[in-house]
Amino acid sequence: MSDWLTPDEWTAVRLSLIVSTTAMLASLPLGIAVAWLLARGRFWGKSVLDALVHLPLILPPVVTGYILLIGFGRRGPIGAFLYDWFGIVLSFRWTGAALACAVMGFPLMVRAIRLSIEAIDRKLEDAAGTLGANRFWTFATVTLPLCLPGIVAGMILCFAKAMGEFGATITFVSNIPGETQTLPSAIYTFTQVPGGDAGALRLTLISIAISVAALFCSELLARIVGRRIAVS
């Protein structure tokens, strides 16, 4: 691949994989918690939480990126706090790209996990409770293993969304080669310069290959998890 792609193109591919993987893994713990709250929780404001979680799917990605820039930029309330106290800078950094991708992919992850949890028979969880298990132990030993296929699907959806995210990323962290230029940004750059069709085509083929591989891995992992659950 290094002979087929230029160093800048290879950097964009590697950065996209790093950003997408980071976004997926960083979203997972919160995604599972929020999915469980929406599936099993009974509290005031549940509909508000549901709306907030799915808001990135409704808003234009550029709007989401601008909100992130206002909140997490160096002069934003959250960004200024992170910089002053921890020296963390997100805007115009690859970590900011990961944050933007995580925000955009989070609703898809939560929805997949939530549907998986809602499909679990409540009687199994109730039985664990009658045997003395508290809520956390019931979730860890009953709910979590049974919803693993949904977790795998949610992770892959989040990863795929992160790989293809453009609007929120370029608005929040710009399009800096070697720092924030992911695959979509690099493809867009190639389409704006004369003679860039070949580079855009190469990166497009790479994007397709990665997406197909992600879907294949998702199907394979789902089958493996499903078989283990059936055996147990």
XYZ file of N, CA and C in Angstrom:
696
model
N 0.826 -1.199 0.000
C 0.000 0.000 0.000
C 0.865 1.254 0.000
N 2.025 1.178 0.698
C 2.892 2.340 0.774
C 3.462 2.703 -0.589
N 3.579 1.688 -1.532
C 4.067 1.971 -2.870
C 2.972 2.556 -3.752
N 1.740 2.247 -3.441
C 0.618 2.714 -4.248
C 0.183 4.110 -3.828
N 0.238 4.402 -2.552
C -0.168 5.698 -2.025
C 1.045 6.581 -1.774
N 0.852 7.853 -1.903
C 1.909 8.805 -1.560
C 2.003 8.907 -0.037
N 3.095 9.439 0.501
C 3.207 9.571 1.963
C 2.069 10.370 2.582
N 1.628 11.436 1.925
C 0.520 12.233 2.460
C -0.779 11.446 2.461
N -1.001 10.655 1.415
C -2.216 9.842 1.351
C -2.193 8.749 2.421
N -1.040 8.132 2.600
C -0.910 7.112 3.640
C -1.131 7.715 5.022
N -0.658 8.930 5.231
C -0.874 9.614 6.506
C -2.353 9.847 6.748
N -3.094 10.229 5.703
C -4.538 10.443 5.837
C -5.259 9.144 6.190
N -4.848 8.038 5.576
C -5.464 6.738 5.872
C -5.185 6.336 7.314
N -3.924 6.445 7.714
C -3.547 6.064 9.081
C -4.251 6.945 10.107
N -4.336 8.239 9.834
C -4.994 9.151 10.762
C -6.482 8.838 10.874
N -7.112 8.500 9.761
C -8.536 8.148 9.793
C -8.784 6.918 10.652
N -7.916 5.922 10.526
C -8.055 4.706 11.335
C -7.862 5.013 12.820
N -6.878 5.851 13.124
C -6.631 6.213 14.521
C -7.808 6.999 15.092
N -8.268 7.984 14.340
C -9.380 8.819 14.798
C -10.647 7.991 14.977
N -10.955 7.143 14.005
C -12.188 6.348 14.071
C -12.140 5.336 15.210
N -10.999 4.684 15.392
C -10.867 3.719 16.483
C -10.956 4.406 17.841
N -10.304 5.555 17.968
C -10.367 6.309 19.221
C -11.790 6.759 19.515
N -12.475 7.256 18.500
C -13.861 7.698 18.677
C -14.758 6.544 19.113
N -14.573 5.394 18.508
C -15.394 4.225 18.838
C -15.146 3.759 20.270
N -13.881 3.611 20.650
C -13.558 3.105 21.980
C -13.930 4.112 23.071
N -13.725 5.398 22.795
C -14.067 6.421 23.790
C -15.577 6.515 23.994
N -16.346 6.223 22.955
C -17.807 6.318 23.055
C -18.435 5.108 23.724
N -17.720 3.981 23.731
C -18.334 2.719 24.148
C -18.847 2.706 25.586
N -18.053 3.063 26.598
C -18.586 2.998 27.969
C -19.817 3.877 28.173
N -19.747 5.124 27.716
C -20.892 6.021 27.856
C -22.063 5.540 27.008
N -21.759 4.992 25.835
C -22.827 4.491 24.970
C -23.608 3.356 25.613
N -22.905 2.437 26.269
C -23.579 1.327 26.951
C -24.425 1.856 28.104
N -23.864 2.796 28.861
C -24.599 3.341 30.010
C -25.867 4.076 29.569
N -25.739 4.913 28.543
C -26.896 5.673 28.065
C -27.932 4.742 27.447
N -27.477 3.737 26.710
C -28.408 2.785 26.110
C -29.196 2.043 27.180
N -28.518 1.667 28.258
C -29.223 0.974 29.351
C -30.232 1.901 30.025
N -29.847 3.159 30.232
C -30.778 4.116 30.838
C -32.029 4.298 29.980
N -31.844 4.405 28.677
C -32.986 4.605 27.792
C -33.830 3.344 27.656
N -33.206 2.182 27.785
C -33.939 0.927 27.623
C -34.621 0.473 28.906
N -33.979 0.697 30.047
C -34.497 0.158 31.294
C -34.845 1.236 32.338
N -34.315 2.430 32.165
C -34.516 3.455 33.177
C -35.912 4.055 33.161
N -36.331 4.493 34.332
C -37.597 5.224 34.475
C -37.302 6.471 35.289
N -37.208 7.591 34.609
C -36.855 8.835 35.285
C -37.408 10.006 34.498
N -37.547 11.128 35.210
C -38.022 12.335 34.558
C -36.958 12.853 33.600
N -37.366 13.264 32.427
C -36.434 13.784 31.442
C -35.865 12.728 30.512
N -36.431 11.523 30.541
C -35.935 10.463 29.670
C -36.094 10.837 28.203
N -37.215 11.446 27.857
C -37.443 11.865 26.466
C -36.469 12.967 26.057
N -36.115 13.815 27.016
C -35.135 14.879 26.727
C -33.765 14.274 26.443
N -33.359 13.297 27.264
C -32.087 12.617 27.050
C -32.072 11.913 25.700
N -33.179 11.271 25.369
C -33.280 10.582 24.087
C -33.121 11.566 22.935
N -33.756 12.724 23.058
C -33.653 13.741 22.009
C -32.227 14.275 21.889
N -31.569 14.499 23.020
C -30.195 15.012 22.989
C -29.239 14.004 22.352
N -29.454 12.732 22.663
C -28.585 11.698 22.105
C -28.698 11.657 20.584
N -29.916 11.793 20.073
C -30.137 11.685 18.627
C -30.016 13.014 17.894
N -29.743 14.081 18.614
C -29.660 15.403 17.989
C -28.603 15.479 16.881
N -27.418 14.885 17.040
C -26.433 14.952 15.946
C -26.905 14.327 14.641
N -27.857 13.405 14.706
C -28.383 12.807 13.485
C -29.306 13.758 12.744
N -29.891 14.700 13.473
C -30.864 15.616 12.883
C -30.199 16.905 12.412
N -29.279 17.414 13.234
C -28.610 18.660 12.897
C -27.662 18.464 11.711
N -27.474 19.494 10.896
C -26.424 19.425 9.873
C -25.066 19.232 10.541
N -24.200 18.401 9.986
C -22.899 18.163 10.615
C -22.093 19.439 10.844
N -22.245 20.415 9.956
C -21.518 21.671 10.131
C -21.979 22.377 11.405
N -23.263 22.292 11.708
C -23.791 22.913 12.923
C -23.212 22.215 14.152
N -23.163 20.902 14.118
C -22.561 20.154 15.225
C -21.095 20.532 15.407
N -20.362 20.647 14.300
C -18.970 21.048 14.378
C -18.794 22.449 14.938
N -19.698 23.353 14.572
C -19.613 24.723 15.080
C -19.912 24.776 16.574
N -20.882 23.975 17.015
C -21.182 23.905 18.447
C -19.965 23.382 19.210
N -19.310 22.377 18.665
C -18.094 21.854 19.296
C -17.005 22.915 19.329
N -16.890 23.692 18.266
C -15.875 24.741 18.224
C -16.142 25.806 19.279
N -17.419 26.157 19.453
C -17.775 27.150 20.476
C -17.504 26.612 21.882
N -17.858 25.345 22.099
C -17.724 24.788 23.445
C -16.340 24.292 23.788
N -15.666 23.663 22.811
C -14.382 23.024 23.083
C -13.192 23.750 22.475
N -13.427 24.915 21.836
C -12.320 25.702 21.334
C -11.498 26.285 22.468
N -10.336 26.846 22.127
C -9.449 27.381 23.166
C -10.141 28.447 24.010
N -11.083 29.177 23.416
C -11.791 30.227 24.150
C -13.172 29.785 24.626
N -13.550 28.577 24.308
C -14.830 28.071 24.771
C -14.786 27.709 26.238
N -15.938 27.603 26.879
C -15.953 27.312 28.319
C -15.310 25.975 28.675
N -15.615 24.937 27.911
C -15.031 23.625 28.208
C -13.591 23.566 27.723
N -13.339 24.106 26.532
C -11.987 24.080 25.987
C -11.001 24.872 26.824
N -11.433 26.037 27.313
C -10.557 26.853 28.156
C -10.258 26.142 29.468
N -11.258 25.476 30.040
C -11.052 24.727 31.283
C -10.064 23.587 31.070
N -10.221 22.838 29.984
C -9.320 21.724 29.712
C -7.891 22.202 29.486
N -7.739 23.349 28.836
C -6.400 23.851 28.559
C -5.742 24.424 29.820
N -6.507 25.205 30.587
C -5.937 25.848 31.773
C -5.559 24.850 32.855
N -6.354 23.797 33.005
C -6.133 22.867 34.108
C -5.359 21.610 33.703
N -5.495 21.195 32.464
C -4.861 19.939 32.056
C -3.947 20.096 30.839
N -3.932 21.266 30.238
C -3.111 21.480 29.050
C -3.604 20.753 27.821
N -4.894 20.407 27.808
C -5.476 19.656 26.698
C -6.071 20.629 25.679
N -5.682 20.472 24.426
C -6.226 21.277 23.334
C -6.896 20.330 22.339
N -8.150 20.580 22.041
C -8.902 19.730 21.125
C -9.093 20.361 19.756
N -9.326 21.653 19.718
C -9.568 22.314 18.433
C -8.307 22.294 17.580
N -8.490 21.947 16.310
C -7.399 21.879 15.335
C -6.334 20.856 15.732
N -6.780 19.793 16.397
C -5.923 18.666 16.752
C -6.638 17.371 16.355
N -5.868 16.290 16.210
C -6.497 15.024 15.828
C -7.432 14.519 16.924
N -7.139 14.887 18.174
C -8.034 14.495 19.265
C -9.388 15.178 19.124
N -9.383 16.408 18.612
C -10.646 17.091 18.340
C -11.409 16.407 17.225
N -10.681 15.890 16.223
C -11.343 15.129 15.160
C -11.999 13.873 15.724
N -11.313 13.225 16.670
C -11.885 12.038 17.313
C -13.138 12.402 18.101
N -13.108 13.558 18.778
C -14.281 14.006 19.518
C -15.447 14.265 18.586
N -15.200 14.950 17.480
C -16.271 15.236 16.528
C -16.850 13.947 15.948
N -15.990 12.997 15.615
C -16.460 11.724 15.080
C -17.227 10.927 16.127
N -16.780 11.004 17.383
C -17.483 10.302 18.457
C -18.885 10.874 18.657
N -19.006 12.187 18.609
C -20.314 12.828 18.765
C -21.255 12.417 17.635
N -20.732 12.368 16.418
C -21.579 12.021 15.275
C -21.948 10.538 15.257
N -21.056 9.683 15.724
C -21.337 8.257 15.715
C -22.044 7.750 16.952
N -22.072 8.556 18.016
C -22.655 8.139 19.282
C -24.129 7.729 19.172
N -24.978 8.480 18.463
C -26.388 8.072 18.370
C -26.567 6.702 17.738
N -25.781 6.380 16.738
C -25.903 5.084 16.082
C -25.492 3.960 17.020
N -24.451 4.189 17.797
C -24.020 3.189 18.769
C -25.093 2.972 19.836
N -25.596 4.062 20.387
C -26.603 3.961 21.448
C -27.854 3.256 20.940
N -28.287 3.583 19.745
C -29.510 2.987 19.216
C -29.368 1.477 19.034
N -28.232 1.044 18.500
C -28.019 -0.388 18.296
C -27.985 -1.138 19.624
N -27.292 -0.581 20.612
C -27.206 -1.242 21.911
C -28.554 -1.208 22.627
N -29.258 -0.096 22.523
C -30.562 0.025 23.181
C -31.545 -1.001 22.634
N -31.603 -1.157 21.330
C -32.513 -2.139 20.740
C -32.158 -3.556 21.185
N -30.875 -3.825 21.334
C -30.441 -5.138 21.785
C -30.857 -5.391 23.231
N -30.741 -4.370 24.069
C -31.148 -4.517 25.468
C -32.660 -4.695 25.573
N -33.408 -3.927 24.800
C -34.869 -4.022 24.848
C -35.375 -5.375 24.362
N -34.568 -6.061 23.546
C -34.970 -7.384 23.052
C -34.748 -8.493 24.073
N -34.026 -8.191 25.151
C -33.768 -9.197 26.182
C -35.020 -9.402 27.036
N -35.326 -10.626 27.320
C -36.477 -10.956 28.150
C -36.264 -10.420 29.570
N -37.170 -9.573 30.022
C -37.038 -8.994 31.357
C -37.114 -10.051 32.461
N -37.725 -11.180 32.159
C -37.854 -12.234 33.167
C -36.475 -12.775 33.585
N -35.524 -12.768 32.638
C -34.178 -13.242 32.971
C -33.516 -12.303 33.976
N -33.700 -11.007 33.786
C -33.140 -10.035 34.718
C -33.861 -10.102 36.058
N -35.174 -10.284 36.017
C -35.944 -10.393 37.262
C -35.537 -11.637 38.060
N -35.245 -12.707 37.331
C -34.817 -13.942 38.014
C -33.500 -13.724 38.744
N -32.589 -12.980 38.121
C -31.317 -12.690 38.782
C -31.538 -11.853 40.028
N -32.510 -10.937 39.955
C -32.826 -10.114 41.119
C -33.401 -10.932 42.263
N -34.227 -11.905 41.948
C -34.809 -12.740 43.006
C -33.756 -13.621 43.679
N -32.637 -13.846 42.969
C -31.550 -14.650 43.533
C -30.568 -13.810 44.342
N -30.876 -12.528 44.489
C -30.069 -11.671 45.339
C -29.112 -10.740 44.614
N -29.130 -10.765 43.292
C -28.212 -9.902 42.545
C -28.751 -8.473 42.519
N -27.857 -7.503 42.731
C -28.280 -6.112 42.619
C -28.327 -5.700 41.148
N -28.677 -4.433 40.896
C -28.834 -3.978 39.513
C -27.541 -4.079 38.719
N -26.452 -3.668 39.349
C -25.177 -3.688 38.627
C -24.766 -5.120 38.310
N -24.882 -6.014 39.265
C -24.478 -7.396 39.043
C -25.387 -8.073 38.015
N -26.670 -7.730 38.054
C -27.597 -8.259 37.055
C -27.206 -7.796 35.656
N -26.853 -6.511 35.559
C -26.436 -5.987 34.266
C -25.156 -6.659 33.783
N -24.193 -6.834 34.688
C -22.889 -7.376 34.303
C -22.956 -8.850 33.928
N -23.829 -9.612 34.584
C -23.844 -11.058 34.378
C -24.958 -11.546 33.457
N -25.996 -10.737 33.283
C -27.128 -11.161 32.455
C -27.302 -10.257 31.239
N -27.529 -8.965 31.496
C -27.848 -8.049 30.407
C -26.685 -7.865 29.441
N -25.510 -7.593 29.985
C -24.357 -7.299 29.129
C -23.987 -8.462 28.205
N -23.875 -9.700 28.716
C -23.547 -10.803 27.789
C -24.599 -10.999 26.704
N -25.880 -10.828 27.055
C -26.935 -11.063 26.073
C -27.021 -9.968 25.018
N -26.553 -8.771 25.337
C -26.638 -7.681 24.362
C -25.322 -7.467 23.616
N -24.388 -8.415 23.737
C -23.108 -8.284 23.047
C -23.240 -8.123 21.531
N -24.159 -8.841 20.866
C -24.307 -8.595 19.417
C -24.678 -7.153 19.100
N -25.526 -6.555 19.931
C -25.876 -5.157 19.720
C -24.697 -4.231 19.978
N -23.879 -4.578 20.955
C -22.685 -3.770 21.237
C -21.721 -3.828 20.057
N -21.533 -5.018 19.513
C -20.647 -5.158 18.345
C -21.183 -4.348 17.172
N -22.501 -4.457 16.927
C -23.102 -3.693 15.827
C -22.964 -2.198 16.055
N -23.175 -1.759 17.293
C -23.036 -0.336 17.601
C -21.614 0.164 17.414
N -20.637 -0.644 17.805
C -19.248 -0.261 17.623
C -18.899 -0.104 16.146
N -19.347 -1.041 15.325
C -19.045 -0.980 13.901
C -19.745 0.213 13.253
N -20.987 0.477 13.652
C -21.703 1.630 13.108
C -21.000 2.933 13.469
N -20.545 3.027 14.713
C -19.832 4.214 15.151
C -18.522 4.367 14.385
N -17.812 3.271 14.208
C -16.551 3.305 13.472
C -16.775 3.738 12.025
N -17.797 3.162 11.388
C -18.075 3.496 9.996
C -18.487 4.957 9.849
N -19.300 5.440 10.784
C -19.702 6.850 10.746
C -18.492 7.751 10.928
N -17.591 7.374 11.820
C -16.387 8.172 12.061
C -15.488 8.188 10.829
N -15.398 7.060 10.140
C -14.568 6.997 8.941
C -15.078 7.931 7.858
N -16.383 8.112 7.793
C -16.955 8.930 6.732
C -17.313 10.341 7.138
N -17.042 10.720 8.379
C -17.450 12.043 8.856
C -16.603 13.141 8.210
N -17.281 14.186 7.767
C -16.593 15.282 7.084
C -16.995 16.652 7.622
N -18.302 16.931 7.652
C -18.767 18.273 7.986
C -18.379 18.741 9.371
N -18.666 17.926 10.389
C -18.359 18.317 11.763
C -16.853 18.385 11.987
N -16.126 17.458 11.367
C -14.675 17.417 11.562
C -13.989 18.637 10.962
N -14.327 18.949 9.723
C -13.635 20.058 9.061
C -14.019 21.400 9.673
N -15.212 21.485 10.255
C -15.626 22.728 10.915
C -14.919 22.910 12.244
N -14.726 21.822 12.977
C -14.138 21.898 14.313
C -12.616 21.928 14.287
N -12.004 21.097 13.444
C -10.546 20.977 13.479
C -9.879 21.336 12.159
N -10.667 21.820 11.194
C -10.150 22.247 9.899
C -9.604 21.044 9.112
N -8.757 21.317 8.131
C -8.245 20.303 7.215
C -6.733 20.462 7.115
N -6.057 20.078 8.184
C -4.612 20.277 8.287
C -3.904 18.971 7.940
N -3.130 18.935 6.836
C -2.433 17.693 6.465
C -1.514 17.208 7.584
N -1.620 15.915 7.868
C -0.771 15.316 8.886
C -1.267 15.489 10.302
N -2.264 16.328 10.515
C -2.774 16.580 11.866
C -4.264 16.291 11.976
N -5.072 16.829 11.065
C -6.519 16.624 11.131
C -7.109 16.203 9.790
N -6.287 15.992 8.783
C -6.801 15.641 7.451
C -7.084 14.142 7.382
N -8.345 13.788 7.554
C -8.772 12.403 7.461
C -9.087 12.067 6.004
N -9.524 10.837 5.763
C -9.803 10.403 4.403
C -10.828 11.289 3.676
N -11.988 11.572 4.269
C -12.941 12.441 3.563
C -12.370 13.816 3.244
N -11.627 14.385 4.184
C -11.025 15.700 3.953
C -9.983 15.639 2.840
N -9.191 14.574 2.824
C -8.181 14.422 1.781
C -8.828 14.246 0.411
N -9.902 13.461 0.354
C -10.617 13.291 -0.914
C -11.180 14.619 -1.391
N -11.761 15.370 -0.476
C -12.290 16.687 -0.830
C -11.183 17.603 -1.349
N -10.024 17.561 -0.718
C -8.899 18.392 -1.162
C -8.472 18.027 -2.580
N -8.409 16.729 -2.859
C -8.019 16.288 -4.203
C -9.019 16.753 -5.260
N -10.298 16.783 -4.911
C -11.301 17.197 -5.897
C -11.246 18.692 -6.192
N -10.540 19.446 -5.369
C -10.488 20.898 -5.539
C -9.234 21.366 -6.283
N -8.333 20.448 -6.618
C -7.099 20.839 -7.296
C -7.039 20.158 -8.661
N -6.463 20.819 -9.658
C -6.318 20.195 -10.984
C -5.451 18.948 -10.912
N -5.890 17.904 -11.583
C -5.134 16.663 -11.609
C -5.233 15.834 -10.352
N -6.185 16.155 -9.509
C -6.320 15.418 -8.255
C -7.248 14.229 -8.330
N -7.759 13.936 -9.528
C -8.722 12.833 -9.665
C -8.111 11.487 -9.292
N -6.850 11.281 -9.664
C -6.213 9.990 -9.378
C -6.079 9.775 -7.875
N -5.647 10.809 -7.152
C -5.528 10.690 -5.706
C -6.869 10.477 -5.039
N -7.891 11.195 -5.513
C -9.233 11.026 -4.958
C -9.750 9.622 -5.197
N -9.469 9.072 -6.379
C -9.920 7.714 -6.691
C -9.217 6.691 -5.806
N -7.907 6.855 -5.599
C -7.172 5.919 -4.746
C -7.730 5.912 -3.318
N -7.954 7.093 -2.770
C -8.478 7.176 -1.403
C -9.920 6.691 -1.318
N -10.677 6.895 -2.382
C -12.048 6.384 -2.403
C -12.054 4.860 -2.354
N -11.175 4.235 -3.126
C -11.076 2.775 -3.114
C -10.640 2.264 -1.744
N -9.720 2.987 -1.113
C -9.292 2.609 0.233
C -10.461 2.711 1.208
N -11.254 3.770 1.089
C -12.407 3.946 1.973
C -13.410 2.813 1.800
N -13.652 2.435 0.554
C -14.578 1.336 0.290
C -14.051 0.037 0.887
N -12.751 -0.210 0.711
C -12.154 -1.439 1.233
C -12.258 -1.503 2.752
N -11.992 -0.386 3.426
C -12.079 -0.355 4.888
C -13.515 -0.577 5.346
N -14.472 0.042 4.658
C -15.882 -0.105 5.033
C -16.350 -1.546 4.861
N -15.967 -2.168 3.751
C -16.346 -3.563 3.518
C -15.711 -4.468 4.576
N -14.447 -4.206 4.907
C -13.773 -5.008 5.935
C -14.448 -4.849 7.292
N -14.887 -3.628 7.601
C -15.576 -3.384 8.873
C -16.890 -4.152 8.927
N -17.635 -4.140 7.835
C -18.903 -4.871 7.790
C -18.668 -6.373 7.903
N -17.632 -6.860 7.251
C -17.311 -8.288 7.325
C -16.952 -8.682 8.755
N -16.125 -7.866 9.396
C -15.748 -8.142 10.786
C -16.961 -8.089 11.703
N -17.864 -7.143 11.445
C -19.078 -7.037 12.257
C -19.914 -8.304 12.154
N -20.097 -8.795 10.930
C -20.881 -10.013 10.725
C -20.204 -11.212 11.379
N -18.891 -11.291 11.241
C -18.163 -12.420 11.821
C -18.235 -12.404 13.343
N -18.013 -11.233 13.941
C -18.068 -11.128 15.398
C -19.467 -11.401 15.922
N -20.486 -10.913 15.201
C -21.863 -11.149 15.627
C -22.193 -12.639 15.620
N -21.702 -13.356 14.614
C -21.946 -14.798 14.556
C -21.232 -15.521 15.684
N -19.996 -15.130 15.942
C -19.232 -15.780 17.017
C -19.906 -15.547 18.368
N -20.291 -14.301 18.623
C -20.958 -13.981 19.890
C -22.292 -14.699 19.992
N -23.042 -14.741 18.891
C -24.335 -15.418 18.904
C -24.208 -16.905 19.207
N -23.194 -17.544 18.663
C -22.977 -18.962 18.924
C -22.619 -19.207 20.368
N -21.778 -18.344 20.933
C -21.380 -18.506 22.338
C -22.565 -18.317 23.266
N -23.416 -17.328 22.934
C -24.606 -17.117 23.749
C -25.549 -18.306 23.663
N -25.698 -18.873 22.453
C -26.588 -20.016 22.262
C -26.085 -21.238 23.018
N -24.742 -21.431 23.019
C -24.169 -22.562 23.731
C -24.326 -22.423 25.233
N -24.111 -21.173 25.727
C -24.217 -20.961 27.167
C -25.668 -20.993 27.635
